[in-house]
Amino acid sequence: MTHLRTALFLGLLLTILHGCSAPPPSGIDQPAAVAGNLERWPQLAARPADPAIERRIQALLAGMTLEQKVGQLMQPEIRHVSNDDVRRYYLGSVLNGGGSFPQRNKHASLDDWLSLADGFYHASMSVDADVKIPIVWGTDAVHGHNNVIGATLFPHNIALGAIDNPALIEAIGAATAREMAATGISWSFAPTVAVARDDRWGRTYESYSEAPALVGRYARAQVLGLQGRRDNGTFMGEGRVIATAKHFIGDGGTAGGEDRGDTRLTEEELIRIHAQGYFRAIEAGVQVVMASFTSWNGDKLHGHRYLLTDVLKNRLGFDGFVVGDWAGHQFVPGCTVTRCPAAINAGLDMFMAPDDNWRELYTNTLADVKAGRISMARLDDANARILRVKLRAGLFEKGAPSSYPLAARQDIVGHPEHRELARQAVRESLVLLKNRGQLLPLSPKAHVLVAGNGAHNIGKQSGGWSITWQGTGNTNADFPGATSVYDGIKAQVEAAGGRVSLSENGDYSEKPDLAIVVYGEDPYAEMQGDTSHLGYHNADDLALLRKLRDAGIKVVSLFVTGRPLAINPYLNASDAFVVIWLPGTEGKAVAEPLFTKPNGDVQAAFTGRLSFSWPQFADQAPLNLDDPLAQPLFAYGYGLANGDTDTLPAALPEPTAGTLAATPGPLTIFHRRTLSPWRLDLAAKGEQPGTMSTNSLTVGAINAQTRDRFMQEDTLEITWTGPAQAGFYHPSQINLSDFAGGSLVFEARLKNAADIQVGLSCQNTCRSTHLSEFVNPGVETWQSVRIPLACLSDDLQAVASPMQLSGRQGAEIALYNLRIERGNQTCPNPSDTPLSNDVLINRSAPYNLNNGAGKPALR
Ligand code: BGC
Ligand code: BGC
């Protein structure tokens, strides 16, 4: 026998013997043992422990009660926690989720943020135990302090990847930290160091690059920016915050790009592709790592002892703490959302417990420690790690958040220098894909038509994680101090004596010299942004480009996107094509490389280069630079410079009828979120109607609220406490004649369906009908509902709302996946049931939400 064989044999023998004496751990207590080969992982230069801090940790631990130690492991969400809870449960942390604000007020002021932070802090320092431990608040500042009105929103990570300038990234991190400090929040859930490898993933834009090395450089830079540097004494100094490398590990590598899916790779591939960001972040001193929702070869990361403990903590030498992701522990086998010792035993140090049931998790965890299902040693280690981070961050010395040096400084939030940094990032991140006849840069002295629904739409250009979680429900007014792409074009052109006209649909009275059309993806975030293919399809956008071109106008496309998409028809219909990604609040800077100075000199060169491979076809995912067979349309690193001649053929192949790309599908109105351009409005008698712009809205007797069905917030629940109405509205009117014979289709869970009527808002021939005619009335579980449009109207030419729901007290509907499908349906029992006047929004007067005029009124 060779040595190797002997070793294997002995190992096997030991396993068998061990297996006999102690049955393999199972159930809820112990994570399944999944092993790899630790030797494959590097041993990173370990940061020497600070003896003074280690002594303080030991002293604190010695004085803490068991309840306190369990409390430190808990991170509830601000919507479900009071100061009193912080005191009673000795909570270690709180977070605000995406689109979660103090008092649930989207427009919360700096003082609102600070006083909430102060309240938590004072509560944590007035517990009845001897040892007082300051609480720490975490937030997703993923492209600036993006939950806060007025903050500088930087371009999303995919755009930054096109720049390859770590120094700029470090400066952005520092600016973000300062804006956070102004609100008294000390911990960011950033950077995302995912290496997105299948761009169908809805978080691709949170990834800097498909190239691991670039992600590594940026992970380091962002951590240094947020936390400061040890080598110049800024580490955790004034205006710095704790950083988080997330989501450990392999979040960008799931099969099919599925969010929270399974990453099936060998250990070598996991290390080579997905670990690079963690290596560089740990070397830079990152204090927190967030566990991923995903699995590695079928095993959930939240319960992965090998990766969390053996690799991350022991081998890589990470001495900060591991936080869970949004109740992610519940998916560990044997666990529930309110009980999961296996995650703690695997190496999770803090539960992100965002739901109302976090108290049960606390109670169960306490019981698990008492029963020995979680050892004291593990509990102490988790606490030591949390204390180490809090001590290093100076939280024991900093005092109340409102006393931080930058606290309440309104001038820091959206500071001109931060906006200037963001502008630099915007202009350097633009990637020029096509430039026929060197059309760009343009003369600013021209007559320019600016068109497309992204031209003057700051919410769209900012993407997900912008004030709200999915980036939906925002208007330009939600971004004070920000500028749109149009604003920048207008400023450039007018200053040079040219002329600009803005027309979303491209209509003009006088033929312009050229048209700039801004269009692309609407905002989305995790889960909801996953797609099944990489094609961009928008018939209106394409028609707009073609209409302008057919009129002999040169067309410049500015493409708003969170990922590379197959866009051949749009490239063909454009003379020049620029990817502007998701630039954030400084849309103005997009115009800088587009136009020359008035004297014809270049103002800002095109320097952006793709940090992702760009597909030619919709079915080309995954597509990555190290795949020798990949045939991207534009390879990784592509990007034209000023003066370059593009090498595109005159006409790229376009998807043909019958393919994925060309079949007209249903018109979807609500799918996990209300899709652009639709809005949900509520109206009740005697109340000002309201538009839903966060996850909950009450207008008098009606409330709409997002709920979880299959995934977070994928469902809308509407409840009535009196007569009132809800409706999905188009910003103006939409011609649905194409859908004549079709149906309104959705899934619903209903209470008192007989008290709900469905109507369609149109010019004059529309009707409403009883919902109960189309549902199974006895059923209070989910059911599919299909209402022929013929029951609602004969004339679909000018529809303001394809679905208005009028209800009375006690009625309730949970709605899922609302769409209009094509078909050939007549109305089985035509009725023209007028609703009683007190419930009805004026159906015959469609209104324009953009100008606020003619809001629906109750008759
Ligand atoms: C939402 C969650 C989401 C989270 C992310 C919250 O506001 O309610 O569903 O996962 O934001 O931060
Ligand atoms: C996301 C994380 C985020 C967390 C807290 C989760 O849904 O996956 O990236 O940090 O919510 O908002």
PDB file of N, CA and C in Angstrom, residues 8 100 130 229 349 383 411 463 504 508 550 587 619-620 687 724 781 828:
ATOM      1  N   LEU A   8      -5.831   6.830   3.323  1.00  0.00           N
ATOM      2  CA  LEU A   8      -7.251   6.739   2.977  1.00  0.00           C
ATOM      3  C   LEU A   8      -7.921   5.628   3.762  1.00  0.00           C
ATOM      4  N   SER A 100     -37.062  50.559   3.499  1.00  0.00           N
ATOM      5  CA  SER A 100     -37.618  50.622   4.858  1.00  0.00           C
ATOM      6  C   SER A 100     -37.024  51.845   5.546  1.00  0.00           C
ATOM      7  N   ASP A 130     -25.139  44.354  33.834  1.00  0.00           N
ATOM      8  CA  ASP A 130     -23.977  45.168  34.221  1.00  0.00           C
ATOM      9  C   ASP A 130     -23.217  45.678  33.010  1.00  0.00           C
ATOM     10  N   ARG A 229      -8.269  53.077   6.085  1.00  0.00           N
ATOM     11  CA  ARG A 229      -7.056  52.262   5.984  1.00  0.00           C
ATOM     12  C   ARG A 229      -6.281  52.283   7.267  1.00  0.00           C
ATOM     13  N   ASP A 349     -22.835  33.974  12.908  1.00  0.00           N
ATOM     14  CA  ASP A 349     -22.692  34.631  14.206  1.00  0.00           C
ATOM     15  C   ASP A 349     -23.878  35.517  14.537  1.00  0.00           C
ATOM     16  N   ASN A 383     -20.096  35.853  20.082  1.00  0.00           N
ATOM     17  CA  ASN A 383     -20.106  37.131  20.797  1.00  0.00           C
ATOM     18  C   ASN A 383     -18.758  37.832  20.730  1.00  0.00           C
ATOM     19  N   ASP A 411     -25.649  69.020   4.644  1.00  0.00           N
ATOM     20  CA  ASP A 411     -24.774  69.310   3.503  1.00  0.00           C
ATOM     21  C   ASP A 411     -23.936  68.099   3.086  1.00  0.00           C
ATOM     22  N   GLY A 463     -32.216  52.490 -11.221  1.00  0.00           N
ATOM     23  CA  GLY A 463     -32.357  51.044 -11.071  1.00  0.00           C
ATOM     24  C   GLY A 463     -32.835  50.627  -9.690  1.00  0.00           C
ATOM     25  N   GLU A 504     -41.046  62.240 -25.220  1.00  0.00           N
ATOM     26  CA  GLU A 504     -40.844  60.831 -24.893  1.00  0.00           C
ATOM     27  C   GLU A 504     -41.139  59.948 -26.104  1.00  0.00           C
ATOM     28  N   TYR A 508     -42.241  65.418 -33.093  1.00  0.00           N
ATOM     29  CA  TYR A 508     -41.614  66.740 -33.157  1.00  0.00           C
ATOM     30  C   TYR A 508     -42.399  67.590 -34.136  1.00  0.00           C
ATOM     31  N   ASP A 550     -36.342  56.396 -40.226  1.00  0.00           N
ATOM     32  CA  ASP A 550     -37.066  56.469 -41.498  1.00  0.00           C
ATOM     33  C   ASP A 550     -37.304  57.912 -41.914  1.00  0.00           C
ATOM     34  N   GLY A 587     -27.341  61.878 -13.633  1.00  0.00           N
ATOM     35  CA  GLY A 587     -27.594  61.585 -15.042  1.00  0.00           C
ATOM     36  C   GLY A 587     -26.995  62.609 -15.988  1.00  0.00           C
ATOM     37  N   ASP A 619     -30.400  33.561 -26.309  1.00  0.00           N
ATOM     38  CA  ASP A 619     -30.213  32.278 -25.633  1.00  0.00           C
ATOM     39  C   ASP A 619     -28.747  31.978 -25.343  1.00  0.00           C
ATOM     40  N   GLN A 620     -27.941  33.025 -25.236  1.00  0.00           N
ATOM     41  CA  GLN A 620     -26.497  32.798 -25.095  1.00  0.00           C
ATOM     42  C   GLN A 620     -25.976  32.772 -23.658  1.00  0.00           C
ATOM     43  N   GLU A 687     -61.196  61.377   0.702  1.00  0.00           N
ATOM     44  CA  GLU A 687     -59.748  61.338   0.902  1.00  0.00           C
ATOM     45  C   GLU A 687     -59.045  61.723  -0.385  1.00  0.00           C
ATOM     46  N   ALA A 724     -64.336  51.716  -0.977  1.00  0.00           N
ATOM     47  CA  ALA A 724     -63.152  52.378  -1.531  1.00  0.00           C
ATOM     48  C   ALA A 724     -62.726  51.624  -2.783  1.00  0.00           C
ATOM     49  N   THR A 781     -58.534  29.914  -0.596  1.00  0.00           N
ATOM     50  CA  THR A 781     -57.119  29.739  -0.925  1.00  0.00           C
ATOM     51  C   THR A 781     -56.885  30.322  -2.324  1.00  0.00           C
ATOM     52  N   PRO A 828     -69.484  35.457 -20.973  1.00  0.00           N
ATOM     53  CA  PRO A 828     -70.494  34.420 -20.757  1.00  0.00           C
ATOM     54  C   PRO A 828     -71.844  34.992 -20.296  1.00  0.00           C
TER      55      PRO A 828
END
